[in-house]
């Protein structure tokens, strides 16, 4: 049985183009080495191999023979080593990518994305478990995802990670040194990982895909050096340079301050991909004009957050104006709108920028951010407030800003139980788990006169979308009312 599984994996690698027929014996012996086997006696050819079933068979063998523990972390470390034994060196992957790029940028990324899936770096079996839907709102259809693809660590792995020595290599999950790294109990294995070196704004960066793929071809563009996140003029240059090279992708950056930034502020990086979010579809609802930049189309976007959209065929003009807006926003204070550039020496204002190509024009969305906190809102004034934490309390980063809610895994079971409780008219406030949703459930029951087994799923999905739109409204600096619009325009006039 183990011989057959090894042979199937070899056939899979050969069919996916990981190696040539000439390398078949060599790759087989590399797999035997990982599995601590001295021989195998299967030479049959297999087609349409189910990678996940084969890996499960090999992992069960490894566990039963003491090669790894039977926890998700240990199994992930081991199956990544198996995949890594079949893959080409990074230089070969880069060479293939560049050859594809001469055909078209899309041909290159199509090939690289398929490669990243086929190597199991992108774990499609887990991503398929994510719960996703589109929710209609006044801002368009928002993407909702309950994230189930990041595996929960088992107690044994958590204990082992706590006792493991703290290593400084690689420095973080985005470092170039992750490529080919064997991993450890507190750091994922990356033997099946290959990155593409690119140059943007005359600096060395790298392209890879997110292993969790929250949307189509979710890529990460990261600095080849471990350097902190920063939003500045060079950021706009890099974003637009990337879009020039990959015009079928958008690319954006998380903000560079806590609360309004992403989960990794220590390593400069962007996120992009081949997807059109609701924010990109949102129209300009208030035209703007900036002195000296009459050639740039500008306006306030109809979106729950505070977004200035710039459009021009000349990317350099966007860079000039975006830098001017950023400098003005960094130092801008409007006490009447509760906007403070700094308090006690701590800066609060920054920008989440997103770049894309729209026809012949370059497009740059500048999302104004502020991370001030108060006693009433200790997690952030422009952060989802406490009444929405039953659905979303995590930071609102780039992905959420554009209109995709990445919601915690707990909601899968909680929402299912909540539907049952509503249909059964149960006392939700008395339920230890569901009580956090009690006020929301009362609002839903008051809103809909007829809730039944046929419409409850749609109702809950739509209402989650409405909550997420409120989350984004909370994160918006200038509120969507007459006073907020007037304050927004006051800022633009100060630029």
Tab-separated table of C-alpha atoms in Angstrom:
chain	number	residue	atom	x	y	z
A	1	UNK	CA	0.000	0.000	0.000
A	2	UNK	CA	2.782	2.452	0.848
A	3	UNK	CA	4.617	1.548	-2.358
A	4	UNK	CA	1.492	2.348	-4.355
A	5	UNK	CA	1.061	5.689	-2.578
A	6	UNK	CA	4.656	6.685	-3.266
A	7	UNK	CA	4.284	5.703	-6.901
A	8	UNK	CA	1.067	7.696	-7.219
A	9	UNK	CA	2.790	10.770	-5.827
A	10	UNK	CA	5.628	10.364	-8.332
A	11	UNK	CA	3.091	10.064	-11.153
A	12	UNK	CA	1.320	13.167	-9.891
A	13	UNK	CA	4.557	15.164	-9.880
A	14	UNK	CA	5.457	13.985	-13.363
A	15	UNK	CA	2.021	14.865	-14.732
A	16	UNK	CA	2.173	18.329	-13.164
A	17	UNK	CA	5.549	19.017	-14.717
A	18	UNK	CA	7.542	19.217	-11.492
A	19	UNK	CA	10.324	17.150	-13.095
A	20	UNK	CA	11.207	15.378	-16.333
A	21	UNK	CA	10.906	11.649	-17.029
A	22	UNK	CA	14.692	11.485	-16.761
A	23	UNK	CA	14.423	12.553	-13.079
A	24	UNK	CA	11.796	9.986	-12.091
A	25	UNK	CA	14.103	7.572	-10.268
A	26	UNK	CA	15.899	10.393	-8.495
A	27	UNK	CA	12.618	11.890	-7.253
A	28	UNK	CA	11.401	8.468	-6.138
A	29	UNK	CA	14.533	8.006	-4.041
A	30	UNK	CA	14.118	11.458	-2.517
A	31	UNK	CA	10.609	10.494	-1.394
A	32	UNK	CA	11.847	7.183	0.011
A	33	UNK	CA	14.416	9.154	2.010
A	34	UNK	CA	11.737	11.381	3.546
A	35	UNK	CA	9.652	8.296	4.393
A	36	UNK	CA	12.681	6.386	5.750
A	37	UNK	CA	12.088	3.568	3.262
A	38	UNK	CA	14.856	1.461	1.734
A	39	UNK	CA	12.961	0.165	-1.275
A	40	UNK	CA	9.703	0.084	-3.185
A	41	UNK	CA	8.154	-2.432	-5.530
A	42	UNK	CA	5.569	-0.563	-7.548
A	43	UNK	CA	6.193	0.776	-11.040
A	44	UNK	CA	2.620	1.078	-12.313
A	45	UNK	CA	1.498	4.289	-13.988
A	46	UNK	CA	-1.435	6.140	-12.457
A	47	UNK	CA	-3.477	8.941	-13.974
A	48	UNK	CA	-5.824	11.469	-12.363
A	49	UNK	CA	-4.172	11.023	-8.986
A	50	UNK	CA	-6.058	12.548	-6.049
A	51	UNK	CA	-3.237	14.376	-4.293
A	52	UNK	CA	-5.044	14.790	-0.986
A	53	UNK	CA	-5.927	11.101	-0.691
A	54	UNK	CA	-2.350	10.082	-1.495
A	55	UNK	CA	-0.893	12.520	1.025
A	56	UNK	CA	-3.314	11.287	3.703
A	57	UNK	CA	-2.165	7.712	3.064
A	58	UNK	CA	1.492	8.714	3.317
A	59	UNK	CA	0.848	10.787	6.439
A	60	UNK	CA	-0.974	7.918	8.139
A	61	UNK	CA	2.021	5.717	7.357
A	62	UNK	CA	4.385	8.347	8.771
A	63	UNK	CA	2.365	8.624	11.986
A	64	UNK	CA	2.089	4.863	12.469
A	65	UNK	CA	5.842	4.476	11.964
A	66	UNK	CA	6.835	7.302	14.299
A	67	UNK	CA	8.009	9.693	11.586
A	68	UNK	CA	5.642	12.448	12.738
A	69	UNK	CA	2.945	13.112	15.332
A	70	UNK	CA	-0.734	12.819	14.483
A	71	UNK	CA	-1.503	16.521	14.824
A	72	UNK	CA	-2.293	18.961	12.032
A	73	UNK	CA	0.945	20.927	12.568
A	74	UNK	CA	3.191	17.859	12.436
A	75	UNK	CA	1.316	16.408	9.482
A	76	UNK	CA	1.630	19.718	7.623
A	77	UNK	CA	5.377	19.754	8.235
A	78	UNK	CA	5.707	16.228	6.906
A	79	UNK	CA	3.543	16.457	3.793
A	80	UNK	CA	5.313	19.695	2.822
A	81	UNK	CA	8.633	17.837	2.976
A	82	UNK	CA	7.172	15.189	0.651
A	83	UNK	CA	6.050	17.784	-1.880
A	84	UNK	CA	9.330	19.671	-1.627
A	85	UNK	CA	11.253	16.529	-2.592
A	86	UNK	CA	9.664	16.648	-6.045
A	87	UNK	CA	10.048	20.322	-6.923
A	88	UNK	CA	12.552	22.202	-9.083
A	89	UNK	CA	14.982	24.749	-7.686
A	90	UNK	CA	13.778	28.372	-7.428
A	91	UNK	CA	15.909	29.513	-10.376
A	92	UNK	CA	14.137	27.044	-12.668
A	93	UNK	CA	10.726	28.320	-11.568
A	94	UNK	CA	11.818	31.914	-12.142
A	95	UNK	CA	13.142	31.046	-15.609
A	96	UNK	CA	9.829	29.434	-16.559
A	97	UNK	CA	7.868	32.403	-15.212
A	98	UNK	CA	9.959	34.857	-17.226
A	99	UNK	CA	9.512	32.815	-20.411
A	100	UNK	CA	5.754	32.835	-19.848
A	101	UNK	CA	5.906	36.590	-19.188
A	102	UNK	CA	7.274	37.178	-22.693
A	103	UNK	CA	3.967	35.774	-23.954
A	104	UNK	CA	1.951	37.948	-21.562
A	105	UNK	CA	1.919	38.897	-17.863
A	106	UNK	CA	-1.321	36.953	-17.475
A	107	UNK	CA	0.223	33.825	-19.012
A	108	UNK	CA	2.985	34.047	-16.410
A	109	UNK	CA	0.695	34.495	-13.418
A	110	UNK	CA	-1.742	31.835	-14.675
A	111	UNK	CA	1.113	29.329	-14.791
A	112	UNK	CA	2.569	30.396	-11.443
A	113	UNK	CA	-0.809	30.258	-9.692
A	114	UNK	CA	-1.480	26.746	-11.027
A	115	UNK	CA	2.003	25.703	-9.905
A	116	UNK	CA	1.404	27.099	-6.403
A	117	UNK	CA	-1.860	25.132	-6.195
A	118	UNK	CA	-0.419	21.920	-7.608
A	119	UNK	CA	2.461	21.930	-5.108
A	120	UNK	CA	-0.078	22.066	-2.257
A	121	UNK	CA	1.441	25.363	-1.085
A	122	UNK	CA	-2.076	26.655	-1.648
A	123	UNK	CA	-4.090	23.994	0.162
A	124	UNK	CA	-7.173	23.857	-2.011
A	125	UNK	CA	-8.834	21.150	0.076
A	126	UNK	CA	-8.903	23.490	3.073
A	127	UNK	CA	-9.846	26.610	1.151
A	128	UNK	CA	-12.843	24.710	-0.217
A	129	UNK	CA	-14.132	24.518	3.365
A	130	UNK	CA	-14.398	28.314	3.670
A	131	UNK	CA	-17.984	29.542	3.765
A	132	UNK	CA	-18.523	32.313	1.201
A	133	UNK	CA	-21.396	34.362	-0.091
A	134	UNK	CA	-22.262	37.749	-1.615
A	135	UNK	CA	-24.419	40.060	0.467
A	136	UNK	CA	-26.445	42.879	-1.134
A	137	UNK	CA	-26.014	46.253	0.602
A	138	UNK	CA	-26.451	49.914	-0.267
A	139	UNK	CA	-22.779	49.867	-1.304
A	140	UNK	CA	-23.107	46.966	-3.686
A	141	UNK	CA	-22.552	43.252	-3.128
A	142	UNK	CA	-20.033	42.709	-0.346
A	143	UNK	CA	-17.958	39.520	-0.175
A	144	UNK	CA	-18.418	37.560	3.051
A	145	UNK	CA	-16.048	34.760	4.052
A	146	UNK	CA	-16.009	32.658	7.191
A	147	UNK	CA	-12.385	31.603	7.270
A	148	UNK	CA	-11.946	27.871	7.885
A	149	UNK	CA	-8.767	27.300	5.853
A	150	UNK	CA	-6.299	28.231	8.573
A	151	UNK	CA	-6.102	25.060	10.659
A	152	UNK	CA	-6.599	25.247	14.401
A	153	UNK	CA	-3.489	24.105	16.222
A	154	UNK	CA	-3.927	20.998	18.320
A	155	UNK	CA	-3.131	21.197	22.080
A	156	UNK	CA	0.049	19.139	21.699
A	157	UNK	CA	1.382	21.513	19.052
A	158	UNK	CA	0.480	24.556	21.135
A	159	UNK	CA	2.362	23.134	24.109
A	160	UNK	CA	5.350	22.218	21.960
A	161	UNK	CA	5.443	25.683	20.394
A	162	UNK	CA	5.390	27.307	23.823
A	163	UNK	CA	8.410	25.285	24.915
A	164	UNK	CA	10.292	25.564	21.630
A	165	UNK	CA	13.313	27.895	21.547
A	166	UNK	CA	12.583	31.224	19.866
A	167	UNK	CA	14.458	31.274	16.592
A	168	UNK	CA	15.148	34.379	14.534
A	169	UNK	CA	15.288	32.639	11.180
A	170	UNK	CA	13.309	33.414	9.141
A	171	UNK	CA	12.500	36.724	10.819
A	172	UNK	CA	8.840	36.573	9.762
A	173	UNK	CA	6.395	34.728	7.519
A	174	UNK	CA	7.085	37.138	4.651
A	175	UNK	CA	10.860	36.875	4.583
A	176	UNK	CA	12.627	35.613	1.484
A	177	UNK	CA	14.337	33.025	3.686
A	178	UNK	CA	11.040	31.141	3.960
A	179	UNK	CA	11.561	29.758	0.453
A	180	UNK	CA	12.396	26.067	0.869
A	181	UNK	CA	12.509	26.290	4.685
A	182	UNK	CA	11.735	22.998	6.424
A	183	UNK	CA	9.641	24.640	9.136
A	184	UNK	CA	9.324	23.836	12.808
A	185	UNK	CA	6.557	23.358	15.328
A	186	UNK	CA	6.016	27.134	15.576
A	187	UNK	CA	6.756	28.076	11.960
A	188	UNK	CA	5.183	26.600	8.799
A	189	UNK	CA	7.200	24.474	6.408
A	190	UNK	CA	7.866	25.983	2.992
A	191	UNK	CA	9.801	23.328	1.027
A	192	UNK	CA	7.001	23.537	-1.557
A	193	UNK	CA	7.230	27.324	-1.782
A	194	UNK	CA	8.836	29.243	-4.658
A	195	UNK	CA	8.855	33.038	-5.007
A	196	UNK	CA	9.339	35.177	-8.105
A	197	UNK	CA	11.875	38.021	-7.830
A	198	UNK	CA	10.605	41.266	-9.362
A	199	UNK	CA	11.824	44.865	-9.507
A	200	UNK	CA	9.461	47.720	-8.651
A	201	UNK	CA	10.598	51.319	-8.392
A	202	UNK	CA	14.183	50.119	-8.915
A	203	UNK	CA	14.110	48.024	-5.726
A	204	UNK	CA	14.155	44.253	-5.215
A	205	UNK	CA	10.817	42.745	-4.296
A	206	UNK	CA	9.226	39.310	-4.620
A	207	UNK	CA	5.904	37.926	-5.786
A	208	UNK	CA	4.112	34.980	-4.224
A	209	UNK	CA	0.559	33.849	-3.554
A	210	UNK	CA	-1.173	33.774	-0.210
A	211	UNK	CA	-1.534	30.163	0.966
A	212	UNK	CA	-5.070	31.024	2.138
A	213	UNK	CA	-6.384	32.736	-1.041
A	214	UNK	CA	-9.214	34.900	0.269
A	215	UNK	CA	-10.079	35.843	-3.334
A	216	UNK	CA	-9.028	34.902	-6.867
A	217	UNK	CA	-5.244	34.746	-7.300
A	218	UNK	CA	-4.652	36.469	-3.964
A	219	UNK	CA	-0.996	37.452	-4.232
A	220	UNK	CA	1.520	39.012	-1.868
A	221	UNK	CA	4.238	41.357	-3.091
A	222	UNK	CA	6.950	41.758	-0.480
A	223	UNK	CA	10.216	43.585	0.009
A	224	UNK	CA	13.231	41.309	-0.365
A	225	UNK	CA	14.554	42.894	2.844
A	226	UNK	CA	12.935	42.633	6.265
A	227	UNK	CA	11.961	46.284	6.616
A	228	UNK	CA	8.884	47.795	8.321
A	229	UNK	CA	5.690	48.857	6.575
A	230	UNK	CA	5.714	52.465	5.396
A	231	UNK	CA	3.256	54.575	3.419
A	232	UNK	CA	5.070	57.309	1.508
A	233	UNK	CA	5.714	58.634	-1.978
A	234	UNK	CA	7.781	55.554	-2.826
A	235	UNK	CA	4.786	53.362	-1.920
A	236	UNK	CA	2.678	54.967	-4.637
A	237	UNK	CA	5.523	54.527	-7.119
A	238	UNK	CA	5.864	50.835	-6.262
A	239	UNK	CA	2.130	50.147	-6.454
A	240	UNK	CA	1.751	51.792	-9.835
A	241	UNK	CA	4.961	50.211	-11.142
A	242	UNK	CA	3.576	46.797	-10.203
A	243	UNK	CA	0.312	47.547	-12.027
A	244	UNK	CA	2.309	48.583	-15.100
A	245	UNK	CA	4.014	45.189	-15.088
A	246	UNK	CA	0.873	43.211	-14.198
A	247	UNK	CA	-2.037	45.265	-15.551
A	248	UNK	CA	-4.561	42.479	-14.957
A	249	UNK	CA	-3.898	42.630	-11.192
A	250	UNK	CA	-4.819	45.249	-8.627
A	251	UNK	CA	-2.407	45.843	-5.756
A	252	UNK	CA	-2.766	47.654	-2.447
A	253	UNK	CA	-1.020	48.225	0.842
A	254	UNK	CA	-2.176	47.977	4.403
A	255	UNK	CA	-1.727	51.136	6.417
A	256	UNK	CA	1.474	51.572	8.407
A	257	UNK	CA	-0.020	52.216	11.858
A	258	UNK	CA	-1.426	49.794	14.471
A	259	UNK	CA	-5.207	49.190	14.629
A	260	UNK	CA	-5.751	50.404	11.049
A	261	UNK	CA	-2.875	48.327	9.620
A	262	UNK	CA	-2.534	44.651	8.829
A	263	UNK	CA	-1.342	41.776	10.989
A	264	UNK	CA	2.293	42.089	9.871
A	265	UNK	CA	3.676	45.622	10.230
A	266	UNK	CA	7.300	44.513	10.533
A	267	UNK	CA	7.776	43.581	6.865
A	268	UNK	CA	6.898	45.915	4.008
A	269	UNK	CA	4.456	44.179	1.681
A	270	UNK	CA	1.427	44.621	-0.563
A	271	UNK	CA	-1.505	42.384	-1.477
A	272	UNK	CA	-3.089	42.086	-4.882
A	273	UNK	CA	-4.748	39.696	-7.265
A	274	UNK	CA	-7.091	39.123	-10.153
A	275	UNK	CA	-10.361	40.160	-8.566
A	276	UNK	CA	-12.745	43.119	-8.672
A	277	UNK	CA	-14.041	44.083	-5.237
A	278	UNK	CA	-17.178	46.065	-4.536
A	279	UNK	CA	-15.114	49.172	-3.763
A	280	UNK	CA	-13.551	49.103	-7.242
A	281	UNK	CA	-17.062	48.990	-8.727
A	282	UNK	CA	-18.311	51.856	-6.543
A	283	UNK	CA	-18.817	55.136	-8.430
A	284	UNK	CA	-17.535	58.604	-7.636
A	285	UNK	CA	-20.370	60.473	-5.922
A	286	UNK	CA	-18.678	63.844	-5.378
A	287	UNK	CA	-16.228	65.249	-7.896
A	288	UNK	CA	-13.101	66.966	-6.598
A	289	UNK	CA	-10.563	69.269	-8.176
A	290	UNK	CA	-7.029	69.797	-6.936
A	291	UNK	CA	-5.220	72.945	-8.018
A	292	UNK	CA	-2.462	72.185	-10.491
A	293	UNK	CA	-3.882	68.699	-11.156
A	294	UNK	CA	-6.789	69.528	-13.415
A	295	UNK	CA	-5.688	66.678	-15.699
A	296	UNK	CA	-6.391	64.177	-12.928
A	297	UNK	CA	-9.981	62.982	-12.493
A	298	UNK	CA	-10.660	62.972	-8.753
A	299	UNK	CA	-13.618	62.383	-6.492
A	300	UNK	CA	-15.071	60.943	-3.307
A	301	UNK	CA	-16.165	57.328	-3.772
A	302	UNK	CA	-19.615	56.159	-2.737
A	303	UNK	CA	-18.280	53.827	-0.090
A	304	UNK	CA	-18.728	53.411	3.699
A	305	UNK	CA	-15.120	54.428	4.302
A	306	UNK	CA	-13.512	57.728	3.304
A	307	UNK	CA	-12.033	57.163	-0.150
A	308	UNK	CA	-10.521	59.596	-2.654
A	309	UNK	CA	-10.214	58.142	-6.157
A	310	UNK	CA	-7.627	59.501	-8.616
A	311	UNK	CA	-7.545	58.595	-12.324
A	312	UNK	CA	-5.077	59.587	-15.036
A	313	UNK	CA	-3.297	58.059	-18.018
A	314	UNK	CA	-0.018	59.388	-16.594
A	315	UNK	CA	0.939	57.384	-13.498
A	316	UNK	CA	3.477	60.042	-12.487
A	317	UNK	CA	0.706	62.590	-12.062
A	318	UNK	CA	-1.104	60.230	-9.693
A	319	UNK	CA	2.092	59.795	-7.679
A	320	UNK	CA	2.537	63.573	-7.383
A	321	UNK	CA	-1.045	64.196	-6.256
A	322	UNK	CA	-1.225	61.152	-3.960
A	323	UNK	CA	1.946	62.284	-2.201
A	324	UNK	CA	0.486	65.765	-1.778
A	325	UNK	CA	-2.724	64.310	-0.275
A	326	UNK	CA	-0.755	61.991	2.038
A	327	UNK	CA	1.415	64.831	3.370
A	328	UNK	CA	-1.667	66.962	3.969
A	329	UNK	CA	-3.524	64.112	5.703
A	330	UNK	CA	-0.592	63.225	7.981
A	331	UNK	CA	-0.716	66.714	9.541
A	332	UNK	CA	-4.476	67.351	9.288
A	333	UNK	CA	-6.575	68.075	12.372
A	334	UNK	CA	-10.273	68.938	12.468
A	335	UNK	CA	-11.542	68.817	16.043
A	336	UNK	CA	-15.151	69.327	14.926
A	337	UNK	CA	-14.915	66.042	12.977
A	338	UNK	CA	-12.867	64.340	15.717
A	339	UNK	CA	-9.815	64.085	13.468
A	340	UNK	CA	-6.503	64.547	15.233
A	341	UNK	CA	-3.175	64.246	13.445
A	342	UNK	CA	-1.518	63.301	16.724
A	343	UNK	CA	-2.082	63.133	20.474
A	344	UNK	CA	0.682	62.935	23.053
A	345	UNK	CA	3.214	62.697	20.253
A	346	UNK	CA	1.567	59.640	18.677
A	347	UNK	CA	0.623	60.046	14.985
A	348	UNK	CA	-2.863	58.912	13.982
A	349	UNK	CA	-3.406	59.724	10.303
A	350	UNK	CA	-2.348	57.438	7.469
A	351	UNK	CA	-3.660	56.024	4.210
A	352	UNK	CA	-4.567	52.614	2.795
A	353	UNK	CA	-3.774	52.908	-0.957
A	354	UNK	CA	-5.002	50.628	-3.759
A	355	UNK	CA	-3.811	50.805	-7.382
A	356	UNK	CA	-5.311	49.282	-10.509
A	357	UNK	CA	-5.528	49.784	-14.245
A	358	UNK	CA	-8.950	50.820	-15.530
A	359	UNK	CA	-8.913	50.823	-19.313
A	360	UNK	CA	-6.210	53.201	-20.477
A	361	UNK	CA	-6.084	54.977	-17.128
A	362	UNK	CA	-4.240	54.253	-13.937
A	363	UNK	CA	-6.454	54.412	-10.866
A	364	UNK	CA	-5.429	55.040	-7.279
A	365	UNK	CA	-7.846	54.796	-4.335
A	366	UNK	CA	-6.655	56.564	-1.178
A	367	UNK	CA	-8.544	55.417	1.918
A	368	UNK	CA	-8.109	57.881	4.784
A	369	UNK	CA	-7.388	56.143	8.098
A	370	UNK	CA	-7.064	57.281	11.722
A	371	UNK	CA	-6.162	55.056	14.683
A	372	UNK	CA	-7.068	57.282	17.637
A	373	UNK	CA	-8.530	55.535	20.695
A	374	UNK	CA	-10.711	56.798	23.564
A	375	UNK	CA	-12.004	55.403	26.838
A	376	UNK	CA	-15.323	54.751	25.106
A	377	UNK	CA	-13.641	53.040	22.150
A	378	UNK	CA	-10.369	51.574	23.449
A	379	UNK	CA	-9.867	49.471	20.297
A	380	UNK	CA	-10.233	52.517	18.068
A	381	UNK	CA	-12.749	55.232	17.295
A	382	UNK	CA	-12.528	54.337	13.589
A	383	UNK	CA	-12.724	50.608	14.228
A	384	UNK	CA	-15.812	48.383	14.570
A	385	UNK	CA	-17.512	49.396	17.794
A	386	UNK	CA	-18.457	46.991	20.559
A	387	UNK	CA	-22.038	46.407	19.346
A	388	UNK	CA	-20.642	44.804	16.177
A	389	UNK	CA	-17.999	42.635	17.831
A	390	UNK	CA	-20.314	39.624	17.858
A	391	UNK	CA	-19.614	39.458	14.101
A	392	UNK	CA	-16.320	41.317	13.572
A	393	UNK	CA	-13.907	42.858	16.080
A	394	UNK	CA	-10.562	42.309	14.338
A	395	UNK	CA	-8.622	45.075	12.578
A	396	UNK	CA	-10.011	46.409	9.317
A	397	UNK	CA	-7.118	45.846	6.947
A	398	UNK	CA	-6.732	46.192	3.205
A	399	UNK	CA	-8.937	43.222	2.306
A	400	UNK	CA	-11.850	44.375	4.469
A	401	UNK	CA	-11.424	47.972	3.272
A	402	UNK	CA	-12.069	46.819	-0.306
A	403	UNK	CA	-15.266	45.004	0.687
A	404	UNK	CA	-14.395	41.458	1.751
A	405	UNK	CA	-15.258	40.414	5.293
A	406	UNK	CA	-12.876	37.796	6.673
A	407	UNK	CA	-14.894	36.494	9.605
A	408	UNK	CA	-13.777	34.154	12.405
A	409	UNK	CA	-14.365	30.408	12.155
A	410	UNK	CA	-16.590	30.411	15.264
A	411	UNK	CA	-19.386	31.999	13.229
A	412	UNK	CA	-19.961	28.863	11.174
A	413	UNK	CA	-21.403	27.002	14.152
A	414	UNK	CA	-22.789	30.079	15.893
A	415	UNK	CA	-24.842	31.215	12.897
A	416	UNK	CA	-26.158	27.694	12.325
A	417	UNK	CA	-27.248	27.475	15.970
A	418	UNK	CA	-28.692	30.988	15.836
A	419	UNK	CA	-30.911	30.081	12.873
A	420	UNK	CA	-32.297	27.124	14.810
A	421	UNK	CA	-32.843	29.250	17.897
A	422	UNK	CA	-34.724	31.925	15.933
A	423	UNK	CA	-36.948	29.337	14.239
A	424	UNK	CA	-37.678	27.696	17.590
A	425	UNK	CA	-38.217	31.043	19.297
A	426	UNK	CA	-35.648	30.035	21.912
A	427	UNK	CA	-34.302	32.314	24.651
A	428	UNK	CA	-31.122	33.399	22.879
A	429	UNK	CA	-30.073	35.761	25.661
A	430	UNK	CA	-29.931	32.814	28.056
A	431	UNK	CA	-27.690	30.771	25.773
A	432	UNK	CA	-24.056	30.868	26.912
A	433	UNK	CA	-22.687	30.846	23.353
A	434	UNK	CA	-25.396	32.675	21.421
A	435	UNK	CA	-26.084	35.466	23.918
A	436	UNK	CA	-23.605	37.754	22.148
A	437	UNK	CA	-26.017	37.709	19.184
A	438	UNK	CA	-29.197	38.273	21.249
A	439	UNK	CA	-29.721	41.978	20.480
A	440	UNK	CA	-29.001	41.388	16.797
A	441	UNK	CA	-31.444	38.467	16.705
A	442	UNK	CA	-34.158	40.676	18.239
A	443	UNK	CA	-33.569	43.270	15.515
A	444	UNK	CA	-33.827	40.597	12.819
A	445	UNK	CA	-37.085	39.201	14.240
A	446	UNK	CA	-38.552	42.694	14.390
A	447	UNK	CA	-37.490	43.452	10.815
A	448	UNK	CA	-38.974	40.357	9.143
A	449	UNK	CA	-42.638	39.462	9.601
A	450	UNK	CA	-42.234	35.921	8.301
A	451	UNK	CA	-39.098	33.964	9.130
A	452	UNK	CA	-39.231	30.299	8.211
A	453	UNK	CA	-36.996	27.350	7.355
A	454	UNK	CA	-37.068	28.301	3.666
A	455	UNK	CA	-35.790	31.881	4.054
A	456	UNK	CA	-33.740	31.859	7.260
A	457	UNK	CA	-30.427	31.154	5.488
A	458	UNK	CA	-30.855	34.101	3.109
A	459	UNK	CA	-32.009	36.398	5.894
A	460	UNK	CA	-28.993	35.673	8.088
A	461	UNK	CA	-26.563	35.977	5.175
A	462	UNK	CA	-28.044	39.330	4.159
A	463	UNK	CA	-28.001	40.609	7.737
A	464	UNK	CA	-24.363	39.615	8.196
A	465	UNK	CA	-23.631	41.688	5.095
A	466	UNK	CA	-25.457	44.663	6.600
A	467	UNK	CA	-23.446	44.304	9.819
A	468	UNK	CA	-20.244	44.270	7.783
A	469	UNK	CA	-21.297	47.431	5.956
A	470	UNK	CA	-21.741	49.035	9.387
A	471	UNK	CA	-18.287	47.785	10.369
A	472	UNK	CA	-16.870	49.662	7.385
A	473	UNK	CA	-18.920	52.755	8.248
A	474	UNK	CA	-17.422	52.708	11.738
A	475	UNK	CA	-13.955	52.537	10.168
A	476	UNK	CA	-14.733	55.546	7.960
A	477	UNK	CA	-13.212	58.780	9.266
A	478	UNK	CA	-15.744	61.116	7.670
A	479	UNK	CA	-19.259	59.854	8.264
A	480	UNK	CA	-21.812	59.425	5.515
A	481	UNK	CA	-24.044	62.364	6.351
A	482	UNK	CA	-24.117	66.063	5.491
A	483	UNK	CA	-21.738	66.966	8.292
A	484	UNK	CA	-19.328	64.198	7.321
A	485	UNK	CA	-19.320	65.182	3.652
A	486	UNK	CA	-18.698	68.816	4.564
A	487	UNK	CA	-15.775	67.777	6.782
A	488	UNK	CA	-14.400	65.542	4.009
A	489	UNK	CA	-14.506	68.412	1.519
A	490	UNK	CA	-12.831	70.731	4.049
A	491	UNK	CA	-9.906	68.352	4.126
A	492	UNK	CA	-9.632	68.109	0.340
A	493	UNK	CA	-9.656	71.921	0.127
A	494	UNK	CA	-6.684	71.991	2.510
A	495	UNK	CA	-4.545	69.897	0.175
